[in-house]
Amino acid sequence: MKKIFILLCLIITGTAFSLSSEVSDYLSLLKSEAEKENPGFSGFSAERGNKIFISSHVNDKGKKVSCTTCHGNDLSKTGKDFRTGKIIKPLAPSANSKRLTNVRDIKKWLKRNFKDVYMREGSATEKGDVLTYLLNK
Amino acid sequence: MKKIVPLITLLVMFLSLSIFADDHEHDENHDNDDHHYYKKKHKKKNRGYINYQSGNNANSNEGKLYQKECSACHFTYQPELLPKRSWKAIMNGLEKHFDADASLEEKEKNDILKYLLENAGDAKYISYKYFRKINKSIYSDQTPIRISEISYFIRKHRKIPKKFIVQDEVKSLSHCQKCHITADKGNYSEHSVKIPNYGRWDD
Protein backbone atom coordinates (compact mmCIF):
# COMPACT_ATOMS: atom_id res chain seq x y z
CA MET A 1 0.00 0.00 0.00
CA LYS A 2 2.77 2.36 0.97
CA LYS A 3 4.62 1.58 -2.25
CA ILE A 4 1.59 2.41 -4.37
CA PHE A 5 1.14 5.69 -2.54
CA ILE A 6 4.79 6.65 -3.08
CA LEU A 7 4.52 5.70 -6.74
CA LEU A 8 1.41 7.87 -7.16
CA CYS A 9 3.18 10.80 -5.50
CA LEU A 10 6.11 10.38 -7.85
CA ILE A 11 3.84 10.37 -10.90
CA ILE A 12 1.99 13.50 -9.77
CA THR A 13 5.13 15.49 -8.96
CA GLY A 14 6.68 14.21 -12.20
CA THR A 15 3.92 15.70 -14.35
CA ALA A 16 4.03 18.96 -12.40
CA PHE A 17 7.75 19.30 -13.04
CA SER A 18 7.48 18.45 -16.72
CA LEU A 19 5.01 21.34 -17.18
CA SER A 20 7.40 23.94 -15.88
CA SER A 21 10.39 22.31 -17.61
CA GLU A 22 8.85 23.27 -20.97
CA VAL A 23 9.20 26.91 -19.94
CA SER A 24 12.65 26.49 -18.41
CA ASP A 25 13.81 24.76 -21.62
CA TYR A 26 12.64 27.82 -23.54
CA LEU A 27 14.48 30.11 -21.12
CA SER A 28 17.71 28.15 -21.60
CA LEU A 29 17.27 28.39 -25.36
CA LEU A 30 16.84 32.17 -25.03
CA LYS A 31 19.90 32.24 -22.78
CA SER A 32 22.13 30.55 -25.36
CA GLU A 33 20.84 32.98 -28.01
CA ALA A 34 21.46 35.91 -25.66
CA GLU A 35 25.06 34.74 -25.15
CA LYS A 36 25.54 34.81 -28.90
CA GLU A 37 24.05 38.32 -29.09
CA ASN A 38 26.23 39.61 -26.32
CA PRO A 39 29.40 37.79 -25.14
CA GLY A 40 29.25 39.67 -21.82
CA PHE A 41 25.72 38.37 -21.05
CA SER A 42 25.40 37.39 -17.41
CA GLY A 43 21.84 36.13 -17.01
CA PHE A 44 18.33 37.53 -17.37
CA SER A 45 17.19 40.35 -15.16
CA ALA A 46 13.66 40.87 -13.86
CA GLU A 47 14.58 44.51 -13.27
CA ARG A 48 15.42 45.07 -16.94
CA GLY A 49 12.25 43.12 -17.81
CA ASN A 50 10.22 45.50 -15.67
CA LYS A 51 11.63 48.49 -17.54
CA ILE A 52 10.80 46.91 -20.89
CA PHE A 53 7.29 46.23 -19.64
CA ILE A 54 6.44 49.70 -18.33
CA SER A 55 8.29 52.04 -20.75
CA SER A 56 6.13 53.80 -23.35
CA HIS A 57 6.70 54.09 -27.08
CA VAL A 58 4.86 55.86 -29.86
CA ASN A 59 3.26 53.28 -32.17
CA ASP A 60 2.63 53.69 -35.91
CA LYS A 61 -0.75 55.29 -35.21
CA GLY A 62 0.96 58.01 -33.19
CA LYS A 63 -0.37 56.69 -29.89
CA LYS A 64 1.83 56.33 -26.84
CA VAL A 65 1.66 52.70 -25.73
CA SER A 66 3.37 50.33 -23.32
CA CYS A 67 2.68 46.75 -22.29
CA THR A 68 0.74 48.16 -19.35
CA THR A 69 -1.66 50.00 -21.70
CA CYS A 70 -3.54 46.72 -22.12
CA HIS A 71 -2.23 44.56 -19.28
CA GLY A 72 -2.61 47.26 -16.62
CA ASN A 73 -0.24 48.24 -13.84
CA ASP A 74 -1.31 45.46 -11.48
CA LEU A 75 -0.64 42.16 -13.22
CA SER A 76 -2.68 40.21 -10.71
CA LYS A 77 -5.79 41.97 -12.03
CA THR A 78 -7.52 41.71 -15.41
CA GLY A 79 -6.47 44.06 -18.20
CA LYS A 80 -8.32 45.42 -21.22
CA ASP A 81 -7.22 45.63 -24.85
CA PHE A 82 -7.44 49.35 -25.65
CA ARG A 83 -8.29 48.63 -29.30
CA THR A 84 -11.00 45.99 -28.99
CA GLY A 85 -12.11 46.39 -25.37
CA LYS A 86 -11.49 42.67 -24.85
CA ILE A 87 -10.86 41.67 -21.24
CA ILE A 88 -7.39 40.17 -20.72
CA LYS A 89 -6.99 37.64 -17.92
CA PRO A 90 -4.32 38.42 -15.30
CA LEU A 91 -0.77 37.97 -16.57
CA ALA A 92 0.73 37.14 -13.17
CA PRO A 93 1.10 33.36 -12.66
CA SER A 94 0.38 33.94 -8.95
CA ALA A 95 -3.12 35.12 -9.86
CA ASN A 96 -3.65 32.94 -12.94
CA SER A 97 -1.92 29.57 -12.73
CA LYS A 98 -2.45 28.79 -16.44
CA ARG A 99 -0.34 31.78 -17.45
CA LEU A 100 3.13 31.29 -18.93
CA THR A 101 2.86 27.50 -18.98
CA ASN A 102 2.59 26.98 -22.74
CA VAL A 103 5.70 27.88 -24.74
CA ARG A 104 3.80 28.19 -28.02
CA ASP A 105 1.58 30.84 -26.49
CA ILE A 106 4.53 32.60 -24.85
CA LYS A 107 6.43 32.79 -28.15
CA LYS A 108 3.36 33.89 -30.06
CA TRP A 109 2.50 36.75 -27.74
CA LEU A 110 6.09 37.92 -27.14
CA LYS A 111 6.50 38.28 -30.89
CA ARG A 112 3.16 40.01 -31.43
CA ASN A 113 3.30 42.36 -28.48
CA PHE A 114 6.90 43.47 -29.03
CA LYS A 115 5.81 44.47 -32.52
CA ASP A 116 2.71 46.23 -31.17
CA VAL A 117 4.65 48.29 -28.62
CA TYR A 118 8.24 48.45 -29.92
CA MET A 119 7.48 48.20 -33.67
CA ARG A 120 10.04 45.40 -33.91
CA GLU A 121 10.65 41.93 -32.53
CA GLY A 122 12.41 41.65 -29.18
CA SER A 123 15.96 40.32 -28.93
CA ALA A 124 16.58 37.07 -27.06
CA THR A 125 17.90 39.09 -24.11
CA GLU A 126 14.82 41.31 -24.03
CA LYS A 127 12.43 38.37 -24.32
CA GLY A 128 14.22 36.51 -21.53
CA ASP A 129 14.23 39.60 -19.32
CA VAL A 130 10.49 40.18 -19.75
CA LEU A 131 9.69 36.52 -19.24
CA THR A 132 11.81 36.41 -16.09
CA TYR A 133 10.05 39.52 -14.81
CA LEU A 134 6.60 38.05 -15.52
CA LEU A 135 7.34 34.58 -14.11
CA ASN A 136 8.17 36.20 -10.78
CA LYS A 137 4.86 38.06 -10.61
CA MET B 1 -5.89 -8.48 3.19
CA LYS B 2 -3.47 -5.60 2.75
CA LYS B 3 -3.06 -6.48 -0.90
CA ILE B 4 -6.79 -6.76 -1.54
CA VAL B 5 -7.63 -3.20 -0.46
CA PRO B 6 -5.80 -1.38 -3.27
CA LEU B 7 -7.08 -3.90 -5.77
CA ILE B 8 -10.68 -3.24 -4.75
CA THR B 9 -10.07 0.52 -4.85
CA LEU B 10 -8.76 0.26 -8.39
CA LEU B 11 -11.70 -1.91 -9.45
CA VAL B 12 -14.20 0.59 -8.01
CA MET B 13 -12.43 3.47 -9.78
CA PHE B 14 -12.48 1.60 -13.07
CA LEU B 15 -16.16 0.76 -12.75
CA SER B 16 -17.18 4.30 -11.84
CA LEU B 17 -15.21 5.62 -14.82
CA SER B 18 -16.96 3.32 -17.25
CA ILE B 19 -20.36 4.25 -15.82
CA PHE B 20 -19.50 7.91 -16.27
CA ALA B 21 -18.50 7.26 -19.88
CA ASP B 22 -21.84 5.58 -20.54
CA ASP B 23 -23.68 8.54 -19.09
CA HIS B 24 -21.77 10.87 -21.31
CA GLU B 25 -22.63 8.89 -24.41
CA HIS B 26 -26.24 8.81 -23.43
CA ASP B 27 -26.32 12.58 -22.97
CA GLU B 28 -24.90 13.11 -26.43
CA ASN B 29 -27.56 10.93 -28.00
CA HIS B 30 -30.19 12.77 -26.08
CA ASP B 31 -28.87 16.10 -27.36
CA ASN B 32 -29.08 14.84 -30.89
CA ASP B 33 -32.68 13.77 -30.41
CA ASP B 34 -33.49 17.19 -29.06
CA HIS B 35 -31.76 18.80 -31.97
CA HIS B 36 -33.77 16.84 -34.54
CA TYR B 37 -36.97 17.56 -32.70
CA TYR B 38 -36.10 21.24 -32.57
CA LYS B 39 -35.25 21.33 -36.26
CA LYS B 40 -38.52 19.66 -37.18
CA LYS B 41 -40.61 21.90 -34.99
CA HIS B 42 -39.00 25.16 -36.05
CA LYS B 43 -38.28 24.34 -39.66
CA LYS B 44 -40.64 26.92 -41.09
CA LYS B 45 -40.00 29.63 -38.56
CA ASN B 46 -36.23 29.56 -38.87
CA ARG B 47 -36.13 29.82 -42.66
CA GLY B 48 -32.55 28.97 -43.36
CA TYR B 49 -31.14 30.04 -40.04
CA ILE B 50 -28.05 27.97 -39.48
CA ASN B 51 -26.93 27.03 -36.05
CA TYR B 52 -23.35 27.92 -36.72
CA GLN B 53 -21.91 26.14 -33.72
CA SER B 54 -23.30 22.74 -34.60
CA GLY B 55 -23.59 23.34 -38.33
CA ASN B 56 -21.01 22.90 -41.11
CA ASN B 57 -17.54 21.90 -39.89
CA ALA B 58 -17.10 24.33 -37.02
CA ASN B 59 -16.17 21.37 -34.83
CA SER B 60 -13.35 20.21 -37.07
CA ASN B 61 -9.82 20.80 -35.78
CA GLU B 62 -9.46 23.76 -38.14
CA GLY B 63 -12.80 25.19 -37.02
CA LYS B 64 -11.83 24.88 -33.38
CA LEU B 65 -8.44 26.44 -34.07
CA TYR B 66 -10.16 29.38 -35.76
CA GLN B 67 -12.36 29.85 -32.70
CA LYS B 68 -9.46 29.57 -30.28
CA GLU B 69 -6.94 31.78 -32.03
CA CYS B 70 -9.20 34.54 -33.31
CA SER B 71 -11.44 34.81 -30.27
CA ALA B 72 -8.34 35.57 -28.21
CA CYS B 73 -8.78 39.15 -29.42
CA HIS B 74 -12.18 39.58 -31.03
CA PHE B 75 -15.54 38.14 -31.98
CA THR B 76 -15.16 35.19 -34.36
CA TYR B 77 -16.98 36.33 -37.46
CA GLN B 78 -18.63 33.49 -39.35
CA PRO B 79 -16.58 32.58 -42.46
CA GLU B 80 -19.76 33.00 -44.53
CA LEU B 81 -19.62 36.77 -43.94
CA LEU B 82 -16.79 37.30 -46.43
CA PRO B 83 -15.79 35.81 -49.80
CA LYS B 84 -12.73 33.61 -50.29
CA ARG B 85 -10.55 36.40 -51.68
CA SER B 86 -11.17 38.51 -48.56
CA TRP B 87 -10.14 35.72 -46.19
CA LYS B 88 -6.99 35.14 -48.23
CA ALA B 89 -6.09 38.81 -48.02
CA ILE B 90 -6.79 38.93 -44.28
CA MET B 91 -4.87 35.76 -43.43
CA ASN B 92 -1.90 36.79 -45.57
CA GLY B 93 -1.64 40.11 -43.77
CA LEU B 94 -1.78 39.01 -40.13
CA GLU B 95 1.46 40.85 -39.29
CA LYS B 96 -0.54 44.03 -39.76
CA HIS B 97 -4.05 42.95 -38.77
CA PHE B 98 -5.95 46.24 -38.43
CA ASP B 99 -4.12 47.90 -35.53
CA ALA B 100 -2.33 44.83 -34.21
CA ASP B 101 0.22 42.14 -34.96
CA ALA B 102 -1.77 38.91 -35.07
CA SER B 103 0.90 36.74 -36.67
CA LEU B 104 0.57 32.97 -36.41
CA GLU B 105 2.83 30.08 -37.22
CA GLU B 106 2.63 29.05 -40.87
CA LYS B 107 0.88 25.73 -40.15
CA GLU B 108 -1.77 27.30 -37.92
CA LYS B 109 -2.35 30.09 -40.39
CA ASN B 110 -2.86 27.63 -43.24
CA ASP B 111 -5.18 25.40 -41.20
CA ILE B 112 -7.37 28.35 -40.28
CA LEU B 113 -7.35 29.66 -43.86
CA LYS B 114 -8.44 26.21 -45.09
CA TYR B 115 -11.45 26.33 -42.77
CA LEU B 116 -12.31 29.88 -43.82
CA LEU B 117 -12.07 29.07 -47.54
CA GLU B 118 -14.23 25.97 -47.20
CA ASN B 119 -16.97 27.99 -45.55
CA ALA B 120 -16.58 31.41 -47.18
CA GLY B 121 -19.61 33.25 -48.52
CA ASP B 122 -18.85 32.27 -52.11
CA ALA B 123 -17.66 28.72 -51.40
CA LYS B 124 -21.05 27.01 -51.25
CA TYR B 125 -24.77 27.59 -51.35
CA ILE B 126 -25.79 29.53 -48.26
CA SER B 127 -29.28 29.07 -46.96
CA TYR B 128 -29.19 31.82 -44.38
CA LYS B 129 -30.61 34.92 -46.07
CA TYR B 130 -28.51 37.55 -44.29
CA PHE B 131 -25.25 35.83 -45.24
CA ARG B 132 -26.51 35.44 -48.80
CA LYS B 133 -27.54 39.08 -49.09
CA ILE B 134 -24.29 40.38 -47.67
CA ASN B 135 -22.32 38.39 -50.25
CA LYS B 136 -24.59 39.37 -53.12
CA SER B 137 -23.93 43.04 -52.40
CA ILE B 138 -20.16 42.70 -52.89
CA TYR B 139 -18.93 43.59 -56.40
CA SER B 140 -16.63 41.05 -57.99
CA ASP B 141 -13.77 43.57 -58.20
CA GLN B 142 -13.97 44.35 -54.48
CA THR B 143 -12.02 42.55 -51.77
CA PRO B 144 -13.51 43.84 -48.54
CA ILE B 145 -11.29 43.45 -45.49
CA ARG B 146 -13.90 44.73 -43.09
CA ILE B 147 -17.41 43.31 -42.99
CA SER B 148 -18.57 46.79 -42.00
CA GLU B 149 -17.52 48.20 -45.38
CA ILE B 150 -19.85 45.92 -47.36
CA SER B 151 -22.79 47.82 -48.86
CA TYR B 152 -25.53 45.54 -47.51
CA PHE B 153 -24.03 45.86 -44.04
CA ILE B 154 -23.87 49.65 -44.33
CA ARG B 155 -27.48 49.80 -45.55
CA LYS B 156 -28.73 47.70 -42.65
CA HIS B 157 -26.93 49.80 -40.04
CA ARG B 158 -27.31 53.32 -41.46
CA LYS B 159 -30.30 54.33 -39.33
CA ILE B 160 -28.62 53.56 -36.04
CA PRO B 161 -27.72 56.82 -34.24
CA LYS B 162 -23.97 57.26 -33.85
CA LYS B 163 -24.26 57.68 -30.08
CA PHE B 164 -25.34 54.05 -29.72
CA ILE B 165 -22.35 52.88 -31.73
CA VAL B 166 -19.60 54.94 -30.11
CA GLN B 167 -20.82 54.38 -26.54
CA ASP B 168 -18.45 52.43 -24.29
CA GLU B 169 -20.66 49.33 -24.26
CA VAL B 170 -20.38 48.96 -28.06
CA LYS B 171 -17.50 51.15 -29.30
CA SER B 172 -17.64 50.06 -32.94
CA LEU B 173 -19.85 48.31 -35.50
CA SER B 174 -17.28 45.54 -35.64
CA HIS B 175 -18.41 44.25 -32.23
CA CYS B 176 -21.42 42.32 -33.57
CA GLN B 177 -22.29 40.51 -30.38
CA LYS B 178 -22.70 43.69 -28.32
CA CYS B 179 -26.10 44.26 -29.97
CA HIS B 180 -26.83 41.01 -31.85
CA ILE B 181 -27.04 38.88 -28.76
CA THR B 182 -27.15 35.61 -30.75
CA ALA B 183 -24.35 36.57 -33.16
CA ASP B 184 -22.09 33.84 -31.76
CA LYS B 185 -24.62 31.29 -33.04
CA GLY B 186 -24.68 32.91 -36.45
CA ASN B 187 -28.11 34.42 -35.92
CA TYR B 188 -28.36 38.10 -36.86
CA SER B 189 -32.14 38.33 -36.89
CA GLU B 190 -33.68 41.67 -35.95
CA HIS B 191 -35.56 39.90 -33.18
CA SER B 192 -32.37 39.23 -31.32
CA VAL B 193 -31.05 42.78 -31.48
CA LYS B 194 -30.68 44.53 -28.15
CA ILE B 195 -28.74 47.78 -28.21
CA PRO B 196 -27.15 48.66 -24.85
CA ASN B 197 -28.85 51.61 -23.16
CA TYR B 198 -31.61 51.50 -25.75
CA GLY B 199 -33.15 48.06 -26.13
CA ARG B 200 -34.84 46.34 -29.04
CA TRP B 201 -34.40 47.78 -32.51
CA ASP B 202 -37.26 47.67 -34.97
CA ASP B 203 -36.27 48.74 -38.44
XYZ file of N, CA and C in Angstrom, chain A residues 1 4 59-61 80-87 104-105 107-109 111-113 115-116 119, chain B residues 2 5-6 9 68-69 71-74 95-96 98-105 108 171 175 178:
144
model
N 0.839 -1.210 0.000
C 0.000 0.000 0.000
C 0.868 1.253 0.000
N 2.495 1.833 -3.360
C 1.593 2.413 -4.370
C 1.458 3.917 -4.146
N 3.467 54.303 -31.135
C 3.256 53.284 -32.174
C 2.986 53.936 -33.530
N 2.768 53.129 -34.558
C 2.633 53.692 -35.914
C 1.344 54.486 -36.118
N 0.455 54.466 -35.138
C -0.748 55.291 -35.213
C -0.549 56.599 -34.443
N -7.334 45.194 -20.159
C -8.315 45.422 -21.224
C -7.599 45.911 -22.469
N -7.826 45.219 -23.582
C -7.225 45.628 -24.854
C -7.791 46.981 -25.255
N -6.931 47.994 -25.387
C -7.438 49.347 -25.651
C -8.056 49.469 -27.043
N -7.735 48.551 -27.949
C -8.294 48.635 -29.304
C -9.650 47.960 -29.392
N -9.763 46.755 -28.830
C -11.002 45.993 -28.995
C -11.884 45.988 -27.755
N -11.338 46.413 -26.612
C -12.113 46.388 -25.374
C -12.170 44.997 -24.746
N -11.484 44.052 -25.353
C -11.494 42.674 -24.854
C -10.803 42.587 -23.486
N -11.436 41.853 -22.573
C -10.864 41.669 -21.240
C -9.696 40.678 -21.332
N 4.348 27.675 -26.755
C 3.803 28.185 -28.024
C 3.117 29.525 -27.822
N 2.288 29.585 -26.771
C 1.579 30.839 -26.485
C 2.557 31.944 -26.102
N 5.724 32.322 -26.958
C 6.433 32.787 -28.151
C 5.532 33.671 -29.006
N 4.309 33.182 -29.209
C 3.357 33.893 -30.065
C 3.124 35.319 -29.564
N 2.860 35.422 -28.272
C 2.502 36.746 -27.737
C 3.702 37.652 -27.550
N 6.244 37.767 -29.544
C 6.503 38.285 -30.890
C 5.495 39.381 -31.242
N 4.210 39.061 -31.056
C 3.160 40.014 -31.425
C 3.263 41.310 -30.625
N 3.397 41.169 -29.316
C 3.304 42.363 -28.476
C 4.549 43.239 -28.532
N 6.071 43.719 -31.290
C 5.807 44.466 -32.520
C 4.749 45.539 -32.290
N 3.753 45.239 -31.447
C 2.705 46.228 -31.167
C 3.261 47.436 -30.424
N 7.411 48.147 -32.203
C 7.476 48.203 -33.672
C 8.565 47.283 -34.235
N -4.077 -6.885 3.109
C -3.474 -5.603 2.745
C -3.377 -5.430 1.238
N -7.051 -4.553 -0.543
C -7.632 -3.202 -0.459
C -7.316 -2.339 -1.688
N -6.047 -2.199 -2.074
C -5.800 -1.378 -3.272
C -6.422 -1.954 -4.524
N -9.985 -0.916 -4.551
C -10.072 0.515 -4.853
C -9.952 0.754 -6.346
N -10.410 29.351 -31.374
C -9.465 29.575 -30.276
C -8.561 30.769 -30.571
N -7.932 30.754 -31.736
C -6.937 31.783 -32.030
C -7.570 33.162 -32.216
N -10.659 34.272 -31.386
C -11.440 34.806 -30.272
C -10.543 35.294 -29.141
N -9.247 35.040 -29.232
C -8.335 35.570 -28.212
C -8.379 37.098 -28.220
N -8.731 37.687 -29.350
C -8.781 39.149 -29.422
C -10.146 39.710 -29.785
N -10.915 38.988 -30.576
C -12.182 39.581 -31.030
C -13.246 38.528 -31.304
N 0.425 40.058 -39.987
C 1.457 40.849 -39.285
C 0.956 42.275 -39.058
N 0.057 42.702 -39.932
C -0.541 44.030 -39.761
C -2.057 43.840 -39.839
N -5.362 45.008 -38.934
C -5.952 46.238 -38.429
C -4.900 46.964 -37.585
N -5.109 47.137 -36.294
C -4.117 47.899 -35.526
C -3.117 47.008 -34.800
N -3.146 45.710 -35.057
C -2.329 44.827 -34.214
C -1.525 43.822 -35.023
N -0.518 43.268 -34.391
C 0.215 42.143 -34.961
C -0.499 40.876 -34.489
N -1.039 40.129 -35.434
C -1.771 38.911 -35.074
C -1.118 37.702 -35.735
N 0.211 37.785 -35.925
C 0.902 36.738 -36.674
C 0.749 35.370 -36.008
N 0.695 34.354 -36.863
C 0.567 32.967 -36.410
C 1.680 32.156 -37.056
N 1.889 30.970 -36.539
C 2.830 30.081 -37.217
C 2.214 29.646 -38.539
N -0.499 26.872 -38.504
C -1.771 27.297 -37.920
C -2.515 28.237 -38.863
N -18.756 50.602 -28.770
C -17.505 51.147 -29.303
C -17.393 51.164 -30.830
N -18.124 45.108 -33.392
C -18.411 44.253 -32.232
C -19.834 43.705 -32.315
N -22.272 42.732 -29.337
C -22.702 43.688 -28.324
C -24.185 44.018 -28.497
